[in-house]
Coordinates of C-alpha atoms and ligand atoms in Angstrom, one line a residue:
M1 CA -0.1 -0.1 0.0
S2 CA 1.2 3.4 -0.9
D3 CA 0.6 6.4 1.5
E4 CA 2.5 8.8 -0.8
V5 CA 0.1 9.0 -3.5
N6 CA -2.4 11.6 -2.9
P7 CA -5.8 10.4 -3.4
F8 CA -7.1 13.9 -4.6
E9 CA -4.3 13.9 -7.5
S10 CA -5.3 10.4 -8.4
L11 CA -9.0 11.8 -9.0
Q12 CA -7.8 14.8 -11.0
E13 CA -5.8 12.5 -13.1
Q14 CA -8.7 10.0 -13.8
I15 CA -10.9 13.1 -14.8
D16 CA -8.1 14.4 -17.2
D17 CA -7.6 10.8 -18.7
A18 CA -11.0 10.6 -19.7
A19 CA -11.8 14.3 -20.7
A20 CA -8.9 13.6 -23.4
Y21 CA -11.7 11.8 -25.2
L22 CA -14.5 14.2 -24.7
D23 CA -15.3 17.2 -26.7
V24 CA -15.7 19.6 -23.6
D25 CA -13.9 22.9 -22.9
D26 CA -10.8 22.8 -20.6
D27 CA -12.4 25.5 -18.3
V28 CA -15.5 23.5 -17.9
I29 CA -13.4 20.3 -17.1
H30 CA -11.2 22.3 -14.7
R31 CA -14.2 23.1 -12.5
L32 CA -14.8 19.4 -12.3
K33 CA -11.6 18.9 -10.6
Y34 CA -12.1 21.0 -7.5
P35 CA -14.8 20.8 -4.7
E36 CA -17.3 23.6 -4.3
R37 CA -16.6 23.8 -0.7
V38 CA -14.9 21.9 2.1
L39 CA -15.9 22.3 5.8
E40 CA -13.3 21.6 8.2
T41 CA -14.1 21.7 11.9
N42 CA -12.7 20.8 15.3
L43 CA -15.3 18.9 17.5
S44 CA -14.8 19.5 21.3
V45 CA -16.4 16.2 22.9
D46 CA -16.9 15.3 26.4
M47 CA -15.2 12.0 27.2
D48 CA -16.3 9.2 29.7
D49 CA -13.6 10.3 32.2
G50 CA -14.8 14.0 32.4
S51 CA -12.0 15.2 30.0
I52 CA -12.6 17.2 26.7
Q53 CA -11.1 15.9 23.4
R54 CA -10.7 17.5 20.0
F55 CA -11.5 15.7 17.0
K56 CA -10.8 17.1 13.4
A57 CA -13.8 16.5 11.0
F58 CA -14.3 17.4 7.5
R59 CA -17.3 17.3 5.0
S60 CA -16.5 18.2 1.4
E61 CA -19.2 19.2 -1.2
F62 CA -17.7 18.6 -4.5
N63 CA -20.4 19.1 -7.3
G64 CA -24.1 19.7 -7.0
D65 CA -25.0 20.1 -10.7
R66 CA -27.1 16.7 -10.7
G67 CA -28.7 17.2 -7.3
P68 CA -28.1 17.2 -3.6
Y69 CA -24.2 16.4 -2.5
K70 CA -24.5 12.7 -1.7
G71 CA -21.9 10.5 0.1
G72 CA -20.7 8.9 3.3
I73 CA -18.9 9.8 6.5
R74 CA -15.9 7.8 7.5
Y75 CA -14.4 7.6 11.1
H76 CA -10.6 6.5 10.6
P77 CA -7.1 7.6 11.9
G78 CA -6.0 8.1 8.6
V79 CA -8.7 10.6 7.3
T80 CA -7.3 13.7 5.6
R81 CA -8.6 16.7 4.2
D82 CA -7.4 15.7 0.7
E83 CA -8.6 12.2 1.0
V84 CA -12.1 13.5 1.8
K85 CA -12.0 15.8 -1.3
A86 CA -11.1 12.7 -3.5
L87 CA -13.8 10.4 -2.0
S88 CA -16.4 13.3 -2.5
G89 CA -15.3 13.7 -6.1
W90 CA -15.5 9.9 -6.6
M91 CA -19.2 10.1 -5.4
V92 CA -20.0 12.6 -8.1
Y93 CA -18.9 10.4 -10.8
K94 CA -20.3 7.5 -9.1
C95 CA -23.9 9.0 -9.0
A96 CA -23.5 9.9 -12.6
V97 CA -22.3 6.7 -13.9
V98 CA -25.4 4.9 -12.4
D99 CA -27.4 7.9 -13.4
I100 CA -29.2 8.8 -10.1
P101 CA -30.1 12.5 -9.4
Y102 CA -27.3 13.3 -6.8
G103 CA -24.0 15.3 -6.7
G104 CA -21.2 14.3 -4.7
G105 CA -20.0 14.8 -1.1
K106 CA -18.0 12.9 1.6
G107 CA -17.1 13.4 5.2
G108 CA -14.7 12.2 7.7
I109 CA -13.5 12.3 11.3
V110 CA -10.0 11.8 12.2
I111 CA -10.6 8.9 15.0
D112 CA -9.8 5.4 15.7
P113 CA -13.3 4.3 16.9
S114 CA -11.9 1.0 18.6
E115 CA -10.4 3.6 21.1
H116 CA -14.0 5.0 22.5
S117 CA -16.9 3.9 24.0
A118 CA -20.4 3.8 22.3
N119 CA -21.4 6.8 24.6
E120 CA -18.3 8.8 23.4
I121 CA -18.9 7.8 19.7
E122 CA -22.5 9.1 20.3
N123 CA -21.2 12.4 21.5
I124 CA -18.8 12.7 18.8
T125 CA -21.2 11.9 16.1
R126 CA -24.0 14.4 17.6
S127 CA -21.4 17.0 17.8
F128 CA -20.4 16.5 14.1
A129 CA -24.0 16.4 13.2
E130 CA -24.6 19.9 15.0
E131 CA -21.7 21.3 12.9
L132 CA -23.1 19.8 9.8
R133 CA -26.6 20.9 10.5
P134 CA -26.6 24.4 8.3
F135 CA -25.4 22.3 5.2
I136 CA -27.3 19.2 5.2
G137 CA -30.7 18.4 4.3
E138 CA -32.8 16.1 2.1
D139 CA -32.6 18.7 -0.8
K140 CA -29.0 19.9 0.0
D141 CA -26.5 17.4 1.2
V142 CA -27.4 13.8 2.1
P143 CA -24.8 12.0 4.3
A144 CA -24.7 8.0 4.6
P145 CA -22.4 5.4 6.1
D146 CA -18.9 4.7 5.0
V147 CA -15.7 3.1 6.6
N148 CA -16.5 2.2 10.3
T149 CA -19.8 3.9 10.2
G150 CA -23.2 2.4 10.0
Q151 CA -26.9 2.5 11.0
R152 CA -26.1 3.7 14.4
E153 CA -24.3 6.6 13.6
M154 CA -26.9 7.5 10.9
N155 CA -29.7 7.3 13.4
W156 CA -27.9 9.6 15.7
I157 CA -27.3 12.3 12.9
K158 CA -31.1 12.0 11.9
D159 CA -32.0 12.3 15.5
T160 CA -29.8 15.4 16.2
Y161 CA -30.8 17.0 13.1
E162 CA -34.4 16.6 13.4
T163 CA -34.4 17.7 17.0
L164 CA -32.5 20.9 16.0
E165 CA -34.8 21.6 13.1
N166 CA -37.9 20.7 15.0
T167 CA -39.1 18.4 12.1
T168 CA -39.1 14.9 10.9
E169 CA -37.0 14.6 7.9
P170 CA -35.7 11.0 7.6
G171 CA -34.2 11.5 4.1
V172 CA -31.5 13.9 5.6
V173 CA -29.5 10.7 5.9
T174 CA -29.3 7.2 4.4
G175 CA -28.1 4.1 5.6
K176 CA -30.4 4.2 8.6
S177 CA -32.0 1.2 10.5
L178 CA -35.3 0.1 9.2
E179 CA -37.0 1.3 12.2
A180 CA -35.5 4.7 11.8
G181 CA -36.6 4.9 8.2
G182 CA -34.0 2.9 6.5
S183 CA -34.4 0.8 3.4
E184 CA -34.4 -3.0 3.0
G185 CA -31.2 -4.4 1.2
R186 CA -29.2 -1.1 2.0
V187 CA -26.7 -2.9 4.3
E188 CA -26.1 -5.7 1.4
A189 CA -26.3 -3.1 -1.2
T190 CA -22.6 -2.3 -1.9
G191 CA -21.3 -5.9 -2.0
R192 CA -24.2 -6.7 -4.2
S193 CA -23.3 -4.3 -6.7
T194 CA -19.6 -5.8 -6.7
A195 CA -21.0 -9.3 -7.2
I196 CA -23.4 -8.1 -10.1
T197 CA -20.3 -6.3 -11.7
A198 CA -18.4 -9.3 -11.4
R199 CA -20.9 -11.6 -13.0
E200 CA -21.4 -9.0 -15.8
A201 CA -17.7 -8.4 -16.3
F202 CA -17.2 -12.3 -16.7
D203 CA -20.1 -12.4 -19.1
Y204 CA -18.6 -9.5 -21.1
L205 CA -15.2 -11.2 -21.3
G206 CA -16.6 -14.4 -22.1
K207 CA -15.2 -16.1 -18.8
D208 CA -17.1 -18.4 -16.6
I209 CA -17.4 -17.2 -12.9
V210 CA -18.5 -20.7 -12.0
G211 CA -15.3 -22.4 -10.5
A212 CA -13.4 -19.1 -10.7
D213 CA -10.7 -18.5 -8.2
V214 CA -11.4 -15.3 -6.2
A215 CA -9.1 -13.4 -3.6
V216 CA -10.6 -10.8 -1.6
Q217 CA -8.8 -7.8 0.1
G218 CA -10.8 -6.5 3.0
Y219 CA -13.6 -8.2 5.0
G220 CA -15.8 -5.3 6.3
N221 CA -19.3 -4.9 5.1
A222 CA -18.6 -4.5 1.4
G223 CA -15.9 -7.0 1.4
W224 CA -17.6 -9.8 3.1
I225 CA -21.0 -9.4 1.3
A226 CA -19.3 -9.4 -2.0
T227 CA -17.7 -12.5 -1.1
K228 CA -20.8 -14.2 0.0
L229 CA -22.6 -13.2 -3.2
I230 CA -19.7 -14.0 -5.7
D231 CA -19.4 -17.4 -3.8
E232 CA -23.2 -17.9 -4.6
L233 CA -22.6 -17.4 -8.3
G234 CA -20.4 -20.6 -8.0
A235 CA -16.9 -19.2 -7.7
N236 CA -14.4 -20.5 -5.5
I237 CA -13.0 -18.1 -2.8
V238 CA -9.4 -18.8 -2.1
A239 CA -8.2 -15.9 0.0
V240 CA -9.7 -13.3 2.1
S241 CA -8.0 -10.7 4.5
D242 CA -8.5 -7.9 6.7
S243 CA -6.0 -5.4 8.4
S244 CA -4.7 -8.3 10.4
G245 CA -3.5 -10.3 7.4
A246 CA -4.9 -12.9 4.8
V247 CA -5.9 -16.4 5.0
H248 CA -5.5 -18.8 2.0
D249 CA -7.3 -22.2 1.2
P250 CA -7.0 -23.4 -2.5
S251 CA -9.9 -25.7 -2.0
G252 CA -12.1 -22.8 -1.1
L253 CA -13.4 -20.9 2.0
D254 CA -17.0 -20.7 3.4
P255 CA -17.6 -17.0 3.4
V256 CA -20.1 -17.2 6.1
D257 CA -18.1 -19.3 8.5
V258 CA -15.1 -16.9 8.0
K259 CA -17.4 -14.1 8.9
E260 CA -18.6 -15.8 12.1
F261 CA -14.8 -16.6 13.0
K262 CA -14.1 -12.8 12.5
R263 CA -17.1 -11.7 14.6
D264 CA -16.1 -14.1 17.6
T265 CA -12.2 -13.5 17.3
G266 CA -11.8 -10.0 15.7
S267 CA -9.9 -11.0 12.7
V268 CA -9.9 -13.5 9.6
S269 CA -6.3 -14.6 10.8
G270 CA -6.1 -18.1 12.3
Y271 CA -9.2 -19.3 10.5
E272 CA -9.0 -23.0 10.7
D273 CA -7.0 -25.1 7.9
T274 CA -5.7 -22.0 6.0
E275 CA -2.3 -20.7 5.3
A276 CA -1.3 -17.2 6.4
L277 CA -0.6 -14.7 3.9
T278 CA 0.3 -11.0 4.0
N279 CA -2.1 -8.6 2.2
E280 CA 0.6 -8.1 -0.5
E281 CA 0.8 -11.6 -1.2
L282 CA -3.0 -11.8 -1.5
L283 CA -3.0 -8.8 -4.0
T284 CA -0.5 -10.8 -6.2
M285 CA -2.2 -14.0 -6.1
D286 CA -2.8 -15.9 -9.5
V287 CA -6.4 -15.8 -9.3
D288 CA -9.3 -15.2 -11.9
L289 CA -10.8 -12.5 -10.0
L290 CA -9.2 -10.2 -7.4
V291 CA -11.5 -7.9 -5.2
P292 CA -9.9 -5.0 -3.3
A293 CA -12.4 -4.0 -0.7
A294 CA -10.3 -2.0 1.9
L295 CA -9.0 1.4 1.4
E296 CA -7.1 3.7 -1.2
N297 CA -4.2 3.0 -2.6
A298 CA -3.7 -0.6 -1.9
I299 CA -2.1 -1.3 -5.3
D300 CA 0.6 1.0 -6.4
G301 CA 2.6 1.1 -9.6
D302 CA 5.2 -1.2 -8.2
L303 CA 2.8 -3.8 -6.6
A304 CA 0.8 -3.9 -10.0
E305 CA 3.8 -5.3 -11.7
D306 CA 3.4 -8.3 -9.6
V307 CA -0.4 -8.6 -9.9
S308 CA -1.4 -11.8 -11.5
A309 CA -5.1 -11.6 -11.6
D310 CA -7.0 -11.7 -14.8
V311 CA -10.0 -9.3 -13.6
I312 CA -10.1 -6.9 -10.9
V313 CA -13.4 -5.4 -9.6
E314 CA -13.1 -2.7 -7.0
A315 CA -15.3 -2.7 -4.0
A316 CA -13.2 -0.2 -2.3
N317 CA -13.2 3.5 -3.3
G318 CA -9.8 4.2 -5.1
P319 CA -7.9 1.2 -4.2
L320 CA -5.6 1.3 -7.3
T321 CA -3.3 4.4 -8.0
P322 CA -3.2 5.7 -11.6
D323 CA 0.2 4.2 -11.9
A324 CA -1.1 1.0 -11.2
D325 CA -3.9 1.5 -13.7
D326 CA -1.2 2.3 -16.5
V327 CA 0.7 -1.1 -15.6
L328 CA -2.4 -3.1 -15.5
T329 CA -3.8 -1.7 -18.6
E330 CA -0.3 -2.5 -20.1
K331 CA -0.7 -6.0 -18.9
D332 CA -4.2 -6.5 -20.2
V333 CA -5.6 -7.0 -16.6
H334 CA -9.2 -5.9 -16.9
V335 CA -10.2 -3.4 -14.0
F336 CA -13.9 -2.6 -13.4
P337 CA -13.9 0.6 -11.6
D338 CA -15.2 1.4 -8.0
I339 CA -17.5 4.2 -9.5
L340 CA -19.5 1.2 -10.9
A341 CA -18.5 -1.9 -8.9
N342 CA -19.5 -0.4 -5.5
A343 CA -22.2 2.0 -6.5
G344 CA -24.9 -0.4 -5.1
G345 CA -24.6 1.4 -1.6
V346 CA -25.4 4.9 -2.9
T347 CA -28.0 3.6 -5.4
V348 CA -29.9 1.8 -2.5
S349 CA -29.4 5.1 -0.4
Y350 CA -31.2 6.6 -3.3
F351 CA -34.1 4.2 -3.1
E352 CA -34.2 4.9 0.9
W353 CA -34.2 8.8 0.1
V354 CA -37.1 8.1 -2.6
Q355 CA -39.0 6.0 0.2
N356 CA -38.6 8.6 2.9
R357 CA -39.8 11.4 0.8
Q358 CA -42.8 9.2 -0.2
R359 CA -43.1 7.6 3.3
F360 CA -44.0 4.5 1.4
Y361 CA -41.7 1.4 1.8
W362 CA -40.6 -1.1 -0.5
D363 CA -39.9 -4.9 0.2
E364 CA -36.5 -6.3 -0.4
E365 CA -37.1 -8.1 -3.5
R366 CA -38.1 -4.7 -5.2
V367 CA -35.1 -3.0 -3.9
N368 CA -33.0 -5.9 -5.3
E369 CA -34.7 -5.9 -8.7
E370 CA -34.2 -2.0 -9.0
L371 CA -30.8 -2.2 -7.9
E372 CA -29.9 -5.0 -10.4
A373 CA -31.6 -3.0 -13.2
V374 CA -29.5 0.1 -12.2
I375 CA -26.1 -1.6 -12.2
T376 CA -26.6 -3.7 -15.4
E377 CA -27.7 -0.9 -17.1
A378 CA -24.6 1.2 -16.0
F379 CA -22.4 -1.5 -16.9
D380 CA -23.9 -1.8 -20.4
D381 CA -23.4 2.1 -20.9
L382 CA -19.8 1.7 -19.6
T383 CA -19.0 -1.1 -21.9
D384 CA -20.8 0.5 -24.9
A385 CA -18.7 3.7 -24.3
Y386 CA -15.4 1.5 -24.0
A387 CA -16.2 0.1 -27.5
S388 CA -17.4 3.1 -29.4
F389 CA -14.8 5.5 -28.1
D390 CA -12.2 2.6 -28.4
L391 CA -10.8 3.4 -24.6
P392 CA -7.8 2.0 -22.9
N393 CA -9.7 0.6 -19.9
F394 CA -13.0 0.3 -18.2
R395 CA -12.1 3.2 -15.5
T396 CA -11.7 5.6 -18.4
A397 CA -14.9 4.5 -19.9
A398 CA -16.9 5.0 -16.8
Y399 CA -15.5 8.5 -16.5
V400 CA -16.3 9.2 -20.0
V401 CA -19.9 8.3 -19.5
A402 CA -20.0 10.3 -16.0
I403 CA -18.2 13.4 -16.8
Q404 CA -20.5 13.9 -20.0
R405 CA -23.4 13.6 -17.8
V406 CA -22.2 16.2 -15.3
V407 CA -21.3 18.5 -18.1
D408 CA -24.6 18.1 -19.7
A409 CA -26.5 18.9 -16.4
F410 CA -23.9 21.9 -15.9
T411 CA -24.6 23.2 -19.6
D412 CA -28.3 22.9 -19.3
N413 CA -28.4 24.6 -15.7
G414 CA -26.2 27.4 -17.0
N415 CA -23.7 29.2 -15.1
W416 CA -24.3 31.9 -12.4
P417 CA -22.2 34.6 -13.2
Ligands
LIG1 N1 -20.0 5.4 1.3 C1 -20.6 4.8 0.3 C2 -19.9 5.1 -1.0 O1 -18.7 5.4 -0.9 C3 -22.2 4.9 0.1 C4 -22.4 6.5 0.1 C5 -24.2 6.8 0.0 O2 -25.0 5.8 0.2 O3 -24.3 8.0 0.0 O4 -20.5 4.9 -2.0

């Protein structure tokens, strides 16, 4: 993993790579490379021992041409301003590639949540929600879960906002629990889109997913659900990992059993009858499909030289650096990008928001059917662009489709002088 690559610069390079194929003025492209605004705030929060601790937090609103800013909030010690800016930009193009009516945003708090009690996390979350209150709203900016956040945190944000605004507005945030106005299928949605993308990718490339050897880096919500659903497609999960390391069994792992083991022991490491590997070893395994499902910059240009997978489907945001993309394109490794392959999360967030606004709720079958339609249609748009523009790789294809949609919205809206 490379810490030296700035994800914000990666985003800008990805936009430039695609813009080269589009007939769009440079000044219009230029404005698509910077966030409209970034909130940076310091939260002062009461700790259980009576002390007050400061936490740095960000919310980047990147672009609102296609609708309200949309994107998650992550809790991680490695959060930086540029990381949040990059993640908010990726949200713009993710929402555009699946054609849902949102712009892009992202937030983060610099924190290691494992060092805090539930009470402290609640205080920190409510403090951030109070800072966010003037910026968020169902028609303005709609947060959601991301790394180390989930239903619990979203429920607190909703409750804080509704209390301060003296209203009910469940669509101010998505990824809530069902009881608090969440949607069926939301928790599984990110991993589900990764599995749908893998299935479509194998089909498109004329490969068989049944019996395909698969390695997955990262066993959080997106990674583990993707693993389970790809296993259900008939693939053979030979290795999975988390931050503790990787486990390998060429005869195939049972994803549900590994998940239970991780729940009981805190990590996948030590899972019975497996060989221990490092994350780097997992990422360079000779497999049919590799799914990076952890953080940004997992594969840089150097590591990409050693990647032996045939196909990569990105469940994480930004797991490959632009140098890695260049190397993998050269090596003919087919990479299906994050902004399509993990877009299920924000797509079902959109369904949740629609249900909240209508106060009319769908069953899980309907959610999954609509998700399937959105992801397969986006896959077809992307592969059509890949073929008709004769593009070097599928990431550039995704950005060509997405940038054109944002530019069209900007052009039709007109620019306020
Ligand atoms: N954090 C997720 C992502 O990166 C979901 C965002 C959302 O639902 O708004 O796509």
